[in-house]
GROMACS .gro file of C-alpha atoms in nm:
model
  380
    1UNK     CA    1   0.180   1.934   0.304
    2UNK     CA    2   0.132   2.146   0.608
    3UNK     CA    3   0.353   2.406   0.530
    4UNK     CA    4   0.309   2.421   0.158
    5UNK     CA    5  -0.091   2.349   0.011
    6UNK     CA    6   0.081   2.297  -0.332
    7UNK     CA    7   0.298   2.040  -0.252
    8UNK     CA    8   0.180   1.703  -0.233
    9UNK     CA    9   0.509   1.516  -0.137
   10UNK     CA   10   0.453   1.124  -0.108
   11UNK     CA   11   0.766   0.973  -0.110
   12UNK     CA   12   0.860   0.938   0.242
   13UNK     CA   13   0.993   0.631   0.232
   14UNK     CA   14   1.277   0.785  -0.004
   15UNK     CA   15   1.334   1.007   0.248
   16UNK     CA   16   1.138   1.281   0.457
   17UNK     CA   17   1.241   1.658   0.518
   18UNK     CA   18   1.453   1.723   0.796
   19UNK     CA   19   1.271   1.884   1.062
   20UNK     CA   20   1.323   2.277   1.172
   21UNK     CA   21   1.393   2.152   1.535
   22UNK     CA   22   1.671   1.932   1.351
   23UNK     CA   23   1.847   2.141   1.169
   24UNK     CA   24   1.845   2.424   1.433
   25UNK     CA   25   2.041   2.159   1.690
   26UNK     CA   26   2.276   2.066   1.377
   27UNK     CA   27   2.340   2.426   1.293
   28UNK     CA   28   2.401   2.508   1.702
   29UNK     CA   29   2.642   2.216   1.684
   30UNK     CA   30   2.824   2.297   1.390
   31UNK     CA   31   2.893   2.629   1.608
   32UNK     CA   32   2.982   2.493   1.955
   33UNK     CA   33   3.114   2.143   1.929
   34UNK     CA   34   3.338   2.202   1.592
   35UNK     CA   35   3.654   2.007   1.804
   36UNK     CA   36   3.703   1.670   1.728
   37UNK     CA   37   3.569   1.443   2.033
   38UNK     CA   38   3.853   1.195   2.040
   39UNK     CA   39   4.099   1.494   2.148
   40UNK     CA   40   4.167   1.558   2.490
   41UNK     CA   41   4.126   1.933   2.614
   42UNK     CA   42   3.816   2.082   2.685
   43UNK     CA   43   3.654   2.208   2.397
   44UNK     CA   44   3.657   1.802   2.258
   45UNK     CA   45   3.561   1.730   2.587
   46UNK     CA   46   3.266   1.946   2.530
   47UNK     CA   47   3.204   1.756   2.190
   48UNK     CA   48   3.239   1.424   2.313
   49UNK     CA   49   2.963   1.493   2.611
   50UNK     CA   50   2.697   1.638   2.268
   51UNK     CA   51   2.803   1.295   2.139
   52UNK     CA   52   2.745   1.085   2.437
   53UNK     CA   53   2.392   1.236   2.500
   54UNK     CA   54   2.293   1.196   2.113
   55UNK     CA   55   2.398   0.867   2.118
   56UNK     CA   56   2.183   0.802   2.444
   57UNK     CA   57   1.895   0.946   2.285
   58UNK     CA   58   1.920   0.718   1.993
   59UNK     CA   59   1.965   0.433   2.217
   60UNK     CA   60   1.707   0.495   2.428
   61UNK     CA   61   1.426   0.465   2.144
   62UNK     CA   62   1.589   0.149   2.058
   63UNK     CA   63   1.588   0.032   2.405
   64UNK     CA   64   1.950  -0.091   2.425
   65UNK     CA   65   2.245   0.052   2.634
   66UNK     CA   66   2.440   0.374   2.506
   67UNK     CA   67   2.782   0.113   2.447
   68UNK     CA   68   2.587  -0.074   2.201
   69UNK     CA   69   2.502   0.200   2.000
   70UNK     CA   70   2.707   0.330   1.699
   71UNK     CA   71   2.712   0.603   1.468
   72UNK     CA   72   2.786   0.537   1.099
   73UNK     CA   73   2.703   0.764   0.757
   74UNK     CA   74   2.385   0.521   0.652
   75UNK     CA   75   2.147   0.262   0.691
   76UNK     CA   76   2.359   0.149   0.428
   77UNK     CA   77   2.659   0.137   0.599
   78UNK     CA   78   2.491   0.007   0.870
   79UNK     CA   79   2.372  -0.309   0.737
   80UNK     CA   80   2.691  -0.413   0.510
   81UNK     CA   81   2.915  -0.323   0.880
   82UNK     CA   82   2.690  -0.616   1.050
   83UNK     CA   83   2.704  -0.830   0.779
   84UNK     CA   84   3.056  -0.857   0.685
   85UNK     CA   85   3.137  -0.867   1.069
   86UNK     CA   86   2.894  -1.141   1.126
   87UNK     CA   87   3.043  -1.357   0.896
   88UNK     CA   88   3.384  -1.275   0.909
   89UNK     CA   89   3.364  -1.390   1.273
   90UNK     CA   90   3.193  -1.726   1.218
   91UNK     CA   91   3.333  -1.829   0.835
   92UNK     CA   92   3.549  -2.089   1.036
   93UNK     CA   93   3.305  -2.304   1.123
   94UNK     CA   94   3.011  -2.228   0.900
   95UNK     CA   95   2.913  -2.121   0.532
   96UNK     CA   96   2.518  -2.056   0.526
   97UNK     CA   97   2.380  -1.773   0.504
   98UNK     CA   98   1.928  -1.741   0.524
   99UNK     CA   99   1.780  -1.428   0.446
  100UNK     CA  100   1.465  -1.316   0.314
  101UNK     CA  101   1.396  -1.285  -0.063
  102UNK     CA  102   1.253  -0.900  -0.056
  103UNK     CA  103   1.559  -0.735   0.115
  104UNK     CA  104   1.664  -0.374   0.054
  105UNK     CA  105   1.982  -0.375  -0.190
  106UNK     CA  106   2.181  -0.280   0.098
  107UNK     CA  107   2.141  -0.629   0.221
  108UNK     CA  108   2.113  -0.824  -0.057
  109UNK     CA  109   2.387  -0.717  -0.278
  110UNK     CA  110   2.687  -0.764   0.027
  111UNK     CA  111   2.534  -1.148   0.089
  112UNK     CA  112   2.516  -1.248  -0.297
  113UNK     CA  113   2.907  -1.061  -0.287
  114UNK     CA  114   2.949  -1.355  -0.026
  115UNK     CA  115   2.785  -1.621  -0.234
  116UNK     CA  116   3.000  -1.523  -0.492
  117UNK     CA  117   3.321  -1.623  -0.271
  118UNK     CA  118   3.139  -1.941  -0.178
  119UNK     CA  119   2.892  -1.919   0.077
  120UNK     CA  120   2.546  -2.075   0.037
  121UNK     CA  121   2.296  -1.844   0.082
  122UNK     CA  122   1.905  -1.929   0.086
  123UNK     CA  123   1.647  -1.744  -0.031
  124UNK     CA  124   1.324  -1.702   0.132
  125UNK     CA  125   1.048  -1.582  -0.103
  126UNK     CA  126   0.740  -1.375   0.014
  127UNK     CA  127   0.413  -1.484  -0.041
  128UNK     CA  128   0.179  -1.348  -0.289
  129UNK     CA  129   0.030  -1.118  -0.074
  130UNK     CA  130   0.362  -0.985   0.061
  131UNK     CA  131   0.370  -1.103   0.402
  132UNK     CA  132   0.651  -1.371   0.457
  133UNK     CA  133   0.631  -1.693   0.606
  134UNK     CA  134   0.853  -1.687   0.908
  135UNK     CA  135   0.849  -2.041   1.015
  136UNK     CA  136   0.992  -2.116   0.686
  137UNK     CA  137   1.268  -1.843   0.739
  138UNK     CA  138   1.339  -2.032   1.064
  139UNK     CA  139   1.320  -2.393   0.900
  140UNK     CA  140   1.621  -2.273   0.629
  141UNK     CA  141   1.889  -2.214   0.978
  142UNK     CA  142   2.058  -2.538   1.040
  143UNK     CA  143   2.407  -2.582   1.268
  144UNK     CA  144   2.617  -2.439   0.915
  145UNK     CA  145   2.422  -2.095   0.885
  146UNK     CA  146   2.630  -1.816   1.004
  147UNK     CA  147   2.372  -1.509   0.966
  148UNK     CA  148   2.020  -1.478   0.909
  149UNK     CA  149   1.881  -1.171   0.808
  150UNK     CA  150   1.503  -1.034   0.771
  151UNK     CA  151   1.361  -0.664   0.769
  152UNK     CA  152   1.175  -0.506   1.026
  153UNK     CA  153   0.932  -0.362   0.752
  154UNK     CA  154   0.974  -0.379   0.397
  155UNK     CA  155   1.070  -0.041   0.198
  156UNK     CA  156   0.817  -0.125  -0.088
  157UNK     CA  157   0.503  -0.254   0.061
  158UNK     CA  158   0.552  -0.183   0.410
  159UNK     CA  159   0.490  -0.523   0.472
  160UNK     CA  160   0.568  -0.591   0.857
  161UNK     CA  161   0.813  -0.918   1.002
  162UNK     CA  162   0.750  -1.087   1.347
  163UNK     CA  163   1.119  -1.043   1.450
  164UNK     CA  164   1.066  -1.129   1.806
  165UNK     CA  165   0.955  -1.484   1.665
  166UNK     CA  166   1.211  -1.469   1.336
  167UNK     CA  167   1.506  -1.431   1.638
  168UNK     CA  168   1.385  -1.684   1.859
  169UNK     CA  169   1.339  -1.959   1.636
  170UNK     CA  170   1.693  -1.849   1.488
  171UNK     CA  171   1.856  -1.900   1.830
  172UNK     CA  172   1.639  -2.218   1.939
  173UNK     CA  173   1.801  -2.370   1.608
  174UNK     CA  174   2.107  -2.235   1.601
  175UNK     CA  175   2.280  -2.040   1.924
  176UNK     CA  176   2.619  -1.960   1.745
  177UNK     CA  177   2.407  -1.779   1.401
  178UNK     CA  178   2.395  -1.418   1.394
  179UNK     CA  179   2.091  -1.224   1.344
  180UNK     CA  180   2.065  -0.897   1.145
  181UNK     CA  181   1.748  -0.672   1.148
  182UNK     CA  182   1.755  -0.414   0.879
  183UNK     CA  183   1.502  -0.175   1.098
  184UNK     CA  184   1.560   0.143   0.850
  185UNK     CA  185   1.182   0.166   0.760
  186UNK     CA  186   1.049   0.035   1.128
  187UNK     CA  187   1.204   0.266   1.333
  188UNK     CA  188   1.007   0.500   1.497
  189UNK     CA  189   0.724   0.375   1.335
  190UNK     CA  190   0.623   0.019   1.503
  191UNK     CA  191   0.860  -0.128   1.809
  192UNK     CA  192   1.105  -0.373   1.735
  193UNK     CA  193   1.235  -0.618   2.013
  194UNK     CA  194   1.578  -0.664   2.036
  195UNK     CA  195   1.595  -0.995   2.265
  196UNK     CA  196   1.785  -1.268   2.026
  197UNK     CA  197   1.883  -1.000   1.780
  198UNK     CA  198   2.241  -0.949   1.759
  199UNK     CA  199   2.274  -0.659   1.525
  200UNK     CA  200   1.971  -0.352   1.393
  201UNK     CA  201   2.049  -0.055   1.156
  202UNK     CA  202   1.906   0.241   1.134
  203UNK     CA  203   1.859   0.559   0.941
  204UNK     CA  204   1.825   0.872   0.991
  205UNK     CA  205   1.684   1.067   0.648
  206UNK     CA  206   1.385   0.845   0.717
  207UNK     CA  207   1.297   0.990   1.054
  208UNK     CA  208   1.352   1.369   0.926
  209UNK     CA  209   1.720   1.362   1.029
  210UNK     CA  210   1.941   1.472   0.718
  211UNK     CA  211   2.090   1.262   0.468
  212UNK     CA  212   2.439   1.126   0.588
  213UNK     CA  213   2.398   0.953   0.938
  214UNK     CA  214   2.293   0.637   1.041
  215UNK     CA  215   2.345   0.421   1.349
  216UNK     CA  216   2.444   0.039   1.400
  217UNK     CA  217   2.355  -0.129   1.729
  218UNK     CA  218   2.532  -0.435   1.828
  219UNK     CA  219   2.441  -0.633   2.128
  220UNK     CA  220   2.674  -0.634   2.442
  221UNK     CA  221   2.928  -0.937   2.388
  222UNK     CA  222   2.819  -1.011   2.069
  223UNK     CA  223   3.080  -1.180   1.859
  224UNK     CA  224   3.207  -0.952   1.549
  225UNK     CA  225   3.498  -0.834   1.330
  226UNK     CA  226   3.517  -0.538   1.236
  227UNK     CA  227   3.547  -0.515   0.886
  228UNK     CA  228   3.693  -0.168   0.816
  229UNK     CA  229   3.999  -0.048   0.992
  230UNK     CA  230   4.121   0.259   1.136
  231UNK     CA  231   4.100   0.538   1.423
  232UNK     CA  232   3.929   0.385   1.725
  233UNK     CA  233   3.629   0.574   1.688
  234UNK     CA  234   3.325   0.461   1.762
  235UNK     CA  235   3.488   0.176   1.961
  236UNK     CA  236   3.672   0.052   1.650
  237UNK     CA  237   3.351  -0.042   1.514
  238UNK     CA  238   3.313   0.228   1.255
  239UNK     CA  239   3.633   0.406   1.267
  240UNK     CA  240   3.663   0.791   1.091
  241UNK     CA  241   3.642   1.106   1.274
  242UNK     CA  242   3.247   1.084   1.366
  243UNK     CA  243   2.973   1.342   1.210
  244UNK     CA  244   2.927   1.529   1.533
  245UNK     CA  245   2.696   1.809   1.394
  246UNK     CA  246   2.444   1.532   1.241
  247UNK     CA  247   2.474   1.296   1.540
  248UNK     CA  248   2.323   1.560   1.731
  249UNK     CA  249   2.077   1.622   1.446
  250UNK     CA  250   1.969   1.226   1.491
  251UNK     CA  251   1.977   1.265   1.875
  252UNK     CA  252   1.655   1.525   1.820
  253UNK     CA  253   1.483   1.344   1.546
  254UNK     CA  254   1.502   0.995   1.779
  255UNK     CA  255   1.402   1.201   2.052
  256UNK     CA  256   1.104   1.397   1.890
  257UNK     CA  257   0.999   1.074   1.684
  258UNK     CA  258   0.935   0.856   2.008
  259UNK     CA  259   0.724   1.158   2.178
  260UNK     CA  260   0.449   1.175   1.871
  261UNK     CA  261   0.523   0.785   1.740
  262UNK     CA  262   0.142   0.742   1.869
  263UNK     CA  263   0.025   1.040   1.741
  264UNK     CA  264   0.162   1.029   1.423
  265UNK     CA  265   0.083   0.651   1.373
  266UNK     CA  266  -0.307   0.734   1.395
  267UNK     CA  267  -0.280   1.055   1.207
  268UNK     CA  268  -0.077   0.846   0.882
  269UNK     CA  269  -0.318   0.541   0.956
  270UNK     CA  270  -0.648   0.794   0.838
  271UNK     CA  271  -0.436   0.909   0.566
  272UNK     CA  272  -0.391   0.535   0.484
  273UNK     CA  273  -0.746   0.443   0.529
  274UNK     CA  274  -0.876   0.777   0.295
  275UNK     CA  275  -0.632   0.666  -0.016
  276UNK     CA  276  -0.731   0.315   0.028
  277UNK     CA  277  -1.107   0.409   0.016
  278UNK     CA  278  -0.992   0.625  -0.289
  279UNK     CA  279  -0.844   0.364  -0.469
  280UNK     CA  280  -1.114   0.085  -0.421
  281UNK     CA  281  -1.377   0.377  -0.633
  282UNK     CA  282  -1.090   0.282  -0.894
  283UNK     CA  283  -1.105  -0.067  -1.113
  284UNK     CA  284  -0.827  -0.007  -1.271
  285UNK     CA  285  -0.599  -0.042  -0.934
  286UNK     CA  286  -0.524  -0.316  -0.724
  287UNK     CA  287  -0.373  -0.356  -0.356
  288UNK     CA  288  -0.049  -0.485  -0.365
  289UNK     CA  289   0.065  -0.413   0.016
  290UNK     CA  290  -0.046  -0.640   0.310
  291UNK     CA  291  -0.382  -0.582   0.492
  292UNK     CA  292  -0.128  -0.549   0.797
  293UNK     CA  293   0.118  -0.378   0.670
  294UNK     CA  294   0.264  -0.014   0.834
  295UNK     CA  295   0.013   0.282   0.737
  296UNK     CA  296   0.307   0.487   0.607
  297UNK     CA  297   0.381   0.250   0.291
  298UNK     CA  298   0.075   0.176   0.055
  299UNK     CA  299   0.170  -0.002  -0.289
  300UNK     CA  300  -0.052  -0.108  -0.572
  301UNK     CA  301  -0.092  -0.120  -0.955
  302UNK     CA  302  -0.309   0.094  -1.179
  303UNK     CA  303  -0.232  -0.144  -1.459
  304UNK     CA  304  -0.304   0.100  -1.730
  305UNK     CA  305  -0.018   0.334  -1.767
  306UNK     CA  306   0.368   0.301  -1.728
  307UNK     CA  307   0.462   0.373  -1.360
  308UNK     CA  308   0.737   0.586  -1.509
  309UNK     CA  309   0.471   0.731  -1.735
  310UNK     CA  310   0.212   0.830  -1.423
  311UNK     CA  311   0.521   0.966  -1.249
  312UNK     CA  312   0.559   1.241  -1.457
  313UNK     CA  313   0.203   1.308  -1.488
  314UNK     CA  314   0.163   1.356  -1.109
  315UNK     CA  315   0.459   1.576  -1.095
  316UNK     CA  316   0.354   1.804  -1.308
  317UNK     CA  317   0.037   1.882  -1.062
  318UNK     CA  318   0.326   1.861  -0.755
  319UNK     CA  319   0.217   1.517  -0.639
  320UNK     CA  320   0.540   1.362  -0.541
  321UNK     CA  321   0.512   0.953  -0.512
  322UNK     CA  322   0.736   0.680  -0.659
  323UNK     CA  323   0.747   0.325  -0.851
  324UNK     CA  324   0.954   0.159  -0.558
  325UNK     CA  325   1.281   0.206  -0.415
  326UNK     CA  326   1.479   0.505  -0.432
  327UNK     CA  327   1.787   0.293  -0.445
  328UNK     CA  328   1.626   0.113  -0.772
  329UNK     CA  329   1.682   0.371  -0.966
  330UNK     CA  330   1.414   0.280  -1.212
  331UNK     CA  331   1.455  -0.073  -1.239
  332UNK     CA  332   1.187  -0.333  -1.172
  333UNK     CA  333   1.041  -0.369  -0.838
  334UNK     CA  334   1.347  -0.674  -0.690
  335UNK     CA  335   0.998  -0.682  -0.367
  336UNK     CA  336   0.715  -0.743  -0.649
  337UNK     CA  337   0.921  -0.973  -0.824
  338UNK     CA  338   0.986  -1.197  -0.522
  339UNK     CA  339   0.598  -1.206  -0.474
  340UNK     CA  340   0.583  -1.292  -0.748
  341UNK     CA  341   0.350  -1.040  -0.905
  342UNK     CA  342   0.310  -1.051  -1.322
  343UNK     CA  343   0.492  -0.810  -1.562
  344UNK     CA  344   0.174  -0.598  -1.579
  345UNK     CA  345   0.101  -0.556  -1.192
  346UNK     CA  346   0.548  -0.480  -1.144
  347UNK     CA  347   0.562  -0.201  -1.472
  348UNK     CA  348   0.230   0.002  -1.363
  349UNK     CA  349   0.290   0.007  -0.989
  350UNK     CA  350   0.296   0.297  -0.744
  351UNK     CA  351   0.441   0.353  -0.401
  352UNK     CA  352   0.294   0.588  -0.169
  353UNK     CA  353   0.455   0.690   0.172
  354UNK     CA  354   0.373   0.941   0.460
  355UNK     CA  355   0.467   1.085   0.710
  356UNK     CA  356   0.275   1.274   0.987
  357UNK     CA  357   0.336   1.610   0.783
  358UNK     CA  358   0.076   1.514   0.516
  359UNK     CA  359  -0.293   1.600   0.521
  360UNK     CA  360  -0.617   1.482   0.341
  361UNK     CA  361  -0.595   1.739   0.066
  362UNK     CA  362  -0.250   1.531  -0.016
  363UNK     CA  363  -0.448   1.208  -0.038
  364UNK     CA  364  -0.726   1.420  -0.249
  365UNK     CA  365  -0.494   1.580  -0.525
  366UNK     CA  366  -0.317   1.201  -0.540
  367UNK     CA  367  -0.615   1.019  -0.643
  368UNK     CA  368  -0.761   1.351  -0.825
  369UNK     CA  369  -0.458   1.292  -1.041
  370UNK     CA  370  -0.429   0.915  -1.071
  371UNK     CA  371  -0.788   0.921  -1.219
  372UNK     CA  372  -0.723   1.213  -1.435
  373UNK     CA  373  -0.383   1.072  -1.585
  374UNK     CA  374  -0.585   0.732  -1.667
  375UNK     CA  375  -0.865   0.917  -1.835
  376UNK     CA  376  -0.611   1.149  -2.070
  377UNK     CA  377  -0.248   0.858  -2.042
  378UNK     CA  378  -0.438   0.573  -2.164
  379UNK     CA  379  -0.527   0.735  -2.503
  380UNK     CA  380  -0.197   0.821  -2.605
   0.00000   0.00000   0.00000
């Protein structure tokens, strides 16, 4: 890393380390805007204008108005909000729900919750080489779907959607059927159109932000229930006395992160193209992310040594990388399953991520490592 030559974090699609220039603002915050911006004498007053311009900042790099914005506590939170609205506001007239077969958790556990009190929910599988077939996403929405879902970018192979086409088609089949963009690992990292979406979430340890806020945008005059009640904060769309201190904190990340997206995008994308040039010297490993996929998720299999196993290896020379997931938790890769990879390819497989604070000798002490730990792991 640039500020430490012994670390050799690669894990930051887990989460990245919150910027100086973000903690500073959250720290200055904490200080000056401690009332509570729903109050009404001056010092809230004061907190509710740090709000406002964080949440124009956010919005801005979304490219959506400031009133469709919304702060909430994760991408998390963010995604189950949109989907439980969605179809609590159409369940009268529909009970479909389409959605891609690679989701992050955070999506895919609330809609099998809802298949579980009755809705039909289908399934679309990526293909072996991790992309997904959108036309077939489209094909699944018929008058009876209520909400179709599909990531921006996949968490595990970085794998990249064609959402302005996935939203279209949605619409052109289907006006009334909400669509939900889980855009945790895209933004700030590739564009994502909002025309025909009707709901994007957002995180904000991703884009060196702490831990703890998130955002929700909802199109102008879209049709949704809120599904947890309370204050009127946040417009009654996530109510609870808003994080103030880390709002602003996500104001400056969005802010900083749209300023060096280019930058940073071509920096990552060498860093990318060295470990892949690595890794093909290696005939042990194979690719398992798309050709096109984002430059700051690369996934493959060594299919030698335990993922688990090669974990600990690299951490003991401070390489930092992971098997898949964060929210996993050590369980089999739910993306490499849906592709349908074999038991082999899912139990030896690595994830790497970047971000724009990692440098060549992080890609050199990786694959130093990697071809040590299959020289000395394989004979034990």
């Amino acid at each position: 890393m640039r500020f430490d030559a012994d670390l050799h974090y690669l894990d930051n699609a887990a989460t990245t380390m919150v910027d100086p220039a973000v903690a500073d603002a959250i720290h200055t915050a904490m200080l000056h805007h401690w009332a509570n911006p729903s109050s009404l004498y001056d010092p809230a007053v004061l907190a509710h204008g740090a709000l406002s311009t964080a949440r124009a900042k956010v919005a801005k790099t979304l490219g959506c108005q400031p009133k469709e914005l919304y702060f909430t506590a994760t991408g998390t939170e963010s995604n189950n909000l949109a989907i439980l609205g969605a179809v609590a506001s159409r369940r009268a007239w529909g009970n479909k729900i389409v959605v891609t077969g690679f989701e992050h958790p955070s999506v895919q556990l609330p809609i099998r919750a809802l298949k579980e009190q009755g809705f039909t929910v289908v399934e679309i599988m990526p293909r072996a080489d991790g992309t997904l077939d959108v036309d077939e996403l489209i094909d699944a929405v018929d008058k009876s779907t209520v909400l179709a879902c599909c990531m921006a970018v996949n968490n595990e192979t970085g794998a990249r959607q064609d959402i302005a086409r996935f939203a279209a088609g949605v619409k052109e089949r289907n006006s009334r059927c909400a669509v939900h963009v889980d855009a945790v690992q895209a933004w700030l990292r590739v564009r994502v159109p909002l025309k025909n979406v009707d709901s994007l979430a957002v995180s904000g340890h991703k884009v060196h932000a702490p831990k703890g806020i998130g955002a929700l945008y909802l199109r102008s005059g879209y049709h949704w229930t809120a599904p947890i009640l309370g204050g009127g904060q946040e417009s009654g769309v996530r109510p609870g006395t808003e994080n103030l201190p880390y709002a602003v904190g996500l104001g400056v990340a969005a802010e900083q992160g749209a300023r060096t997206m280019a930058a940073r995008t071509a920096a990552i994308k060498a860093l990318n193209e060295r470990l892949r040039a690595g890794l093909a010297e290696i005939p042990e490993v194979t690719i398992n992310s798309p050709a096109d996929a984002v430059p700051e998720v690369l996934n493959f299999s060594q299919h030698c040594v335990k993922s688990q196993t090669m974990l600990n290896y690299l951490s003991d020379r401070h390489v930092y990388v992971s098997s898949g997931s964060a929210c996993e938790k050590g369980e089999p890769s739910h993306t490499l399953t849906a592709m349908g990879c074999d038991d082999n390819t899912i139990d030896t497989a690595l994830r790497i991520s970047f971000c724009a604070d990692n440098t060549p000798e992080d890609v050199d002490a990786l694959l130093e490592g990697l071809k040590s730990g299959l020289r000395e792991l394989q004979h034990i």
